[in-house]
mmCIF file of C-alpha atoms in Angstrom:
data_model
loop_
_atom_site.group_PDB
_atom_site.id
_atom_site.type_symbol
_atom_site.label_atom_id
_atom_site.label_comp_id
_atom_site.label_asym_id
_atom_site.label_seq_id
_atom_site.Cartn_x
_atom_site.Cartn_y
_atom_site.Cartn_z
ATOM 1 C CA UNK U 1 119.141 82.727 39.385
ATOM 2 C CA UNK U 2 116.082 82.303 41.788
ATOM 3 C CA UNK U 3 116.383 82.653 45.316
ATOM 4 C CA UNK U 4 114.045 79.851 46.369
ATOM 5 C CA UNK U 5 111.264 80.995 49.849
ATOM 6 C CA UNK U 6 113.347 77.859 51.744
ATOM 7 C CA UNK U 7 116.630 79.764 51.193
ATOM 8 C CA UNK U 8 114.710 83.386 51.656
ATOM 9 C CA UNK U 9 113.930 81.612 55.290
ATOM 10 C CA UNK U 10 116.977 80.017 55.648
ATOM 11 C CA UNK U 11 118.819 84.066 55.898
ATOM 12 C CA UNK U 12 115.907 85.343 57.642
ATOM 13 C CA UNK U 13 115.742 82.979 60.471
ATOM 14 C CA UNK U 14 119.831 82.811 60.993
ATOM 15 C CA UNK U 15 119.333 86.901 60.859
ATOM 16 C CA UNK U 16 117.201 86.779 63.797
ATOM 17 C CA UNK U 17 119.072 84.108 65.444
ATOM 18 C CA UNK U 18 122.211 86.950 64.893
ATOM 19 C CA UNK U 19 119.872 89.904 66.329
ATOM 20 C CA UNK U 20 117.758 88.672 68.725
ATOM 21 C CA UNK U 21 119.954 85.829 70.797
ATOM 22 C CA UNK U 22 121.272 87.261 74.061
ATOM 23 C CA UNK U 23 123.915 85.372 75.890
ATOM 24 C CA UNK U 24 123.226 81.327 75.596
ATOM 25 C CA UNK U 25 119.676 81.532 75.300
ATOM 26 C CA UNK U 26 118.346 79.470 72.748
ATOM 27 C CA UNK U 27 115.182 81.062 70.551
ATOM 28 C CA UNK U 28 112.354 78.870 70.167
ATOM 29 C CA UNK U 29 111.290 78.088 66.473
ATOM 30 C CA UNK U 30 107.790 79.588 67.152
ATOM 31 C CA UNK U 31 109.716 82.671 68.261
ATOM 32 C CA UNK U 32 111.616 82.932 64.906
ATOM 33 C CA UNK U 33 108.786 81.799 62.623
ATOM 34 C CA UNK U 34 106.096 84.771 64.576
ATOM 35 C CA UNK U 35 109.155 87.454 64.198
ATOM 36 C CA UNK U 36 109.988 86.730 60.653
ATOM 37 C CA UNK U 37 106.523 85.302 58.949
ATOM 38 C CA UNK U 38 107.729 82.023 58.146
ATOM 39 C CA UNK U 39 105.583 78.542 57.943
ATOM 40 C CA UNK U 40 106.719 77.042 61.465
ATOM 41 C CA UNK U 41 106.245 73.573 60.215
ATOM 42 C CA UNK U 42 108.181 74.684 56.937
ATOM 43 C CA UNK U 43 110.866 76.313 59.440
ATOM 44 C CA UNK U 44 111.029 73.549 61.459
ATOM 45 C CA UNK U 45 112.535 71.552 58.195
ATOM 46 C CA UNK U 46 114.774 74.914 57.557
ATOM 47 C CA UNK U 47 116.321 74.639 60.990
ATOM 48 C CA UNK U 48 117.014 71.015 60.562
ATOM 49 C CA UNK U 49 119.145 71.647 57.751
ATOM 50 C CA UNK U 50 120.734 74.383 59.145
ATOM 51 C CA UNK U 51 121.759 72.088 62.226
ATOM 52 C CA UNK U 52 122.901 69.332 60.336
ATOM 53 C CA UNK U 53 125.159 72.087 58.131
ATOM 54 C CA UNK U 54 126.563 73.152 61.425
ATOM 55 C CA UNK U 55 125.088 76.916 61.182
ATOM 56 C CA UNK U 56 122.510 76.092 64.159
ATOM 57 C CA UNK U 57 122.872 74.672 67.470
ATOM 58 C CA UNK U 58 119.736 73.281 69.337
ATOM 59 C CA UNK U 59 118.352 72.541 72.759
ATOM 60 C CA UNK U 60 115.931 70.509 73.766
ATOM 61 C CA UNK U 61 113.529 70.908 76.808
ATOM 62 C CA UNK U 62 111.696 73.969 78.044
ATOM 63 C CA UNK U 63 114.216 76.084 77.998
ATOM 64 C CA UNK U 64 115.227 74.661 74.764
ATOM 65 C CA UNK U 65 115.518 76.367 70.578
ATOM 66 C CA UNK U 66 118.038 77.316 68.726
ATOM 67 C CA UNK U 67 120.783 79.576 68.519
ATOM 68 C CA UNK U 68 124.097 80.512 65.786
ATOM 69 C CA UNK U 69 126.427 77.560 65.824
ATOM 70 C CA UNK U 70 129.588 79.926 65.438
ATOM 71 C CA UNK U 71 129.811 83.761 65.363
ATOM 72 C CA UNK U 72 127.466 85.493 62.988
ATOM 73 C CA UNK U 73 130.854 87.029 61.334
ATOM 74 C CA UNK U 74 131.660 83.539 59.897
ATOM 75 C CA UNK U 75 128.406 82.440 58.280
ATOM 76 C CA UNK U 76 127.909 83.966 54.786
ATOM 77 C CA UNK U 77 124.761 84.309 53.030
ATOM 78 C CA UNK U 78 126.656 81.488 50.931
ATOM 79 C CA UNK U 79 126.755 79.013 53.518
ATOM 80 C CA UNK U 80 122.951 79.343 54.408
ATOM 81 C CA UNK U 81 121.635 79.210 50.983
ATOM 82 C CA UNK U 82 123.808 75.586 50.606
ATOM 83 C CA UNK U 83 122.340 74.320 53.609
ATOM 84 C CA UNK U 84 119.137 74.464 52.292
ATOM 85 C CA UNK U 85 119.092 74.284 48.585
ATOM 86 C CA UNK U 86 122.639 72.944 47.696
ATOM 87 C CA UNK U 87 125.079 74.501 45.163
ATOM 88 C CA UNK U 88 124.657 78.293 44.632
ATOM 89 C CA UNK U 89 124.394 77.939 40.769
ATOM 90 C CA UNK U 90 123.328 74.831 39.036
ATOM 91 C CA UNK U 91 121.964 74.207 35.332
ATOM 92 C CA UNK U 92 119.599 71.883 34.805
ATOM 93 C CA UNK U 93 120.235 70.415 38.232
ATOM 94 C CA UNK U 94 124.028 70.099 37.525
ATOM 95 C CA UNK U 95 126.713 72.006 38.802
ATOM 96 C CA UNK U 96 128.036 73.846 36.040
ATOM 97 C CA UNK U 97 131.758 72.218 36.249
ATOM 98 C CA UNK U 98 129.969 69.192 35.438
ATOM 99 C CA UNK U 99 128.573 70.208 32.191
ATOM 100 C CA UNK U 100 129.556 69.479 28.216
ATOM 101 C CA UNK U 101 128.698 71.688 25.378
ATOM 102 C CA UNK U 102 129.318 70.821 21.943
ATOM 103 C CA UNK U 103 129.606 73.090 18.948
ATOM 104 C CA UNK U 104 127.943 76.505 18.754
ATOM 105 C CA UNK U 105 127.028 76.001 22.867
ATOM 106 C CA UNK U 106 130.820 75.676 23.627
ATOM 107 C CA UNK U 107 130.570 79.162 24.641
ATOM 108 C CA UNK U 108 127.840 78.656 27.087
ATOM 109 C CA UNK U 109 129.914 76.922 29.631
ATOM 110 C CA UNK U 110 132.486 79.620 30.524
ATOM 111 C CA UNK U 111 129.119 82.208 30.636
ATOM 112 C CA UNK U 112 127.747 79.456 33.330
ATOM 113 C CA UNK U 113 131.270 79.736 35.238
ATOM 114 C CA UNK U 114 131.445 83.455 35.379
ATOM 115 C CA UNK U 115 127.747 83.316 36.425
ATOM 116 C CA UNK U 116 128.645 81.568 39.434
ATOM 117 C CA UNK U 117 131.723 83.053 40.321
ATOM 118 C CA UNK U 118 129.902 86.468 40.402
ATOM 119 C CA UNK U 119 127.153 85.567 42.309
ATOM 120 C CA UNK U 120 129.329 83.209 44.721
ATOM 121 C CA UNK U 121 131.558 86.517 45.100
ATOM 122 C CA UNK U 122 128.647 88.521 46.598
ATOM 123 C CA UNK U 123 126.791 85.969 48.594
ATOM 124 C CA UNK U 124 130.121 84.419 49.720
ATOM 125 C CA UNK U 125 131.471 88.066 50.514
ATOM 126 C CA UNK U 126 128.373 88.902 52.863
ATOM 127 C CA UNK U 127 128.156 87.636 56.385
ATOM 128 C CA UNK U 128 125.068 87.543 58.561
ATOM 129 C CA UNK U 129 127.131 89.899 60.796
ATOM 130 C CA UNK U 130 127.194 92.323 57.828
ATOM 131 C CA UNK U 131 123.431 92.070 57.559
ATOM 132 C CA UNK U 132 122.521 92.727 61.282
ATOM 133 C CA UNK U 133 124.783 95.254 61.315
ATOM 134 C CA UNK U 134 123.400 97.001 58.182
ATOM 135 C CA UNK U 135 126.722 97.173 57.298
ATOM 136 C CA UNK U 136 126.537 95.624 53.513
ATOM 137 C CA UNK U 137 130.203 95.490 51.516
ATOM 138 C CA UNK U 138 130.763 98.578 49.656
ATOM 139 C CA UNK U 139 130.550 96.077 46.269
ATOM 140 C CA UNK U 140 126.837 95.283 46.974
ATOM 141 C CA UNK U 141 125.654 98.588 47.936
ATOM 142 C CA UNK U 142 127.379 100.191 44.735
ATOM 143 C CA UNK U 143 125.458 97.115 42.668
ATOM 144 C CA UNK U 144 122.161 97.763 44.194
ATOM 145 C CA UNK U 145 122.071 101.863 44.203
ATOM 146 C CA UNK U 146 122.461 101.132 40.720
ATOM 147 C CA UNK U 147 119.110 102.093 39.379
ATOM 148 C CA UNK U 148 118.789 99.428 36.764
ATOM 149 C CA UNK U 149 119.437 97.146 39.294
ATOM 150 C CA UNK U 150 115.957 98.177 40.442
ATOM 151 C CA UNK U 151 114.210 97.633 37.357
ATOM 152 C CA UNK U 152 112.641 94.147 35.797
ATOM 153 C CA UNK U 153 113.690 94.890 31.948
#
C-alpha cells in the first residue's frame, strides 16, 4: 500500500486545522500550506475535496478559510485518505470485493480482503484527535515500536 503526497496532505492539513483553529476562526489555505510545506495550489484542490467530503467547512471573504467540519474526535485518518484518493485498498484500480480469481490465484482474493481489513482497522481506528493529542491507540504504537517495522527488508 502507498500512501499517495495528496493523502499525506490531506492528514496534515486537517491536523493543523485540529491544532491550530481557535474558536470559529477559519485558517486561511496559505496559513496551512506555509505551516505544513504543502503546494498551496495543490492544497487548494486537497481542501476542495475535503469540503465536498464534509471534513472541511469554508468561508469566504477576508476573514474567510477553513476550519474542521465536525469535532476532530470523529474524523479518522480513514475518512481523509477517501476524500482524496478513494477506497483505502484497491487492486488494479478495483476494490478488492470486486475482483475474480481463477485457479491457482483463488487464494489471492481472501489475502486482498485481510489486507484491507488490517489496514482499514488502523487508519479507521485513529482519529485526528488521537494525532493532535499524541495520543496514538495502544495497537499502533505496539506495531510501530516494533523494530522491523522500521526496517525496508
Amino acid at each position: 500500500m502507498r500512501i499517495s503526497a495528496r493523502a499525506d496532505y490531506a492528514v496534515r492539513a486537517v491536523l493543523e486545522l485540529a491544532v491550530r483553529q481557535e474558536g470559529d476562526d477559519p485558517l486561511k489555505a496559505e496559513t496551512i500550506a506555509a505551516a505544513q510545506a504543502i503546494p498551496h495550489k495543490f492544497l487548494e484542490g486537497i481542501l476542495g475535496d475535503l469540503r465536498r467530503a464534509g471534513i472541511v467547512d469554508s468561508r469566504r471573504g477576508g476573514g474567510g478559510g477553513y476550519r474542521l467540519a465536525r469535532e476532530a474526535s470523529a474524523v479518522t485518518v480513514a475518512d481523509v485518505i477517501r476524500a482524496v484518493d478513494g477506497p483505502i485498498v484497491s487492486v488494479r484500480g478495483e476494490r478488492p470485493t470486486g475482483l475474480t480469481y481463477t485457479g491457482s490465484a483463488q487464494p489471492l482474493l481472501p489475502l486482498w480482503i485481510a489486507l484491507r481489513a488490517n489496514v482499514r482497522q488502523i487508519l479507521e481506528g485513529v482519529t485526528v484527535a488521537d494525532i493532535a493529542a499524541d495520543a496514538l491507540p495502544e495497537q499502533v504504537r505496539r506495531l510501530a515500536a516494533e523494530p522491523a517495522a522500521w526496517e525496508n527488508p
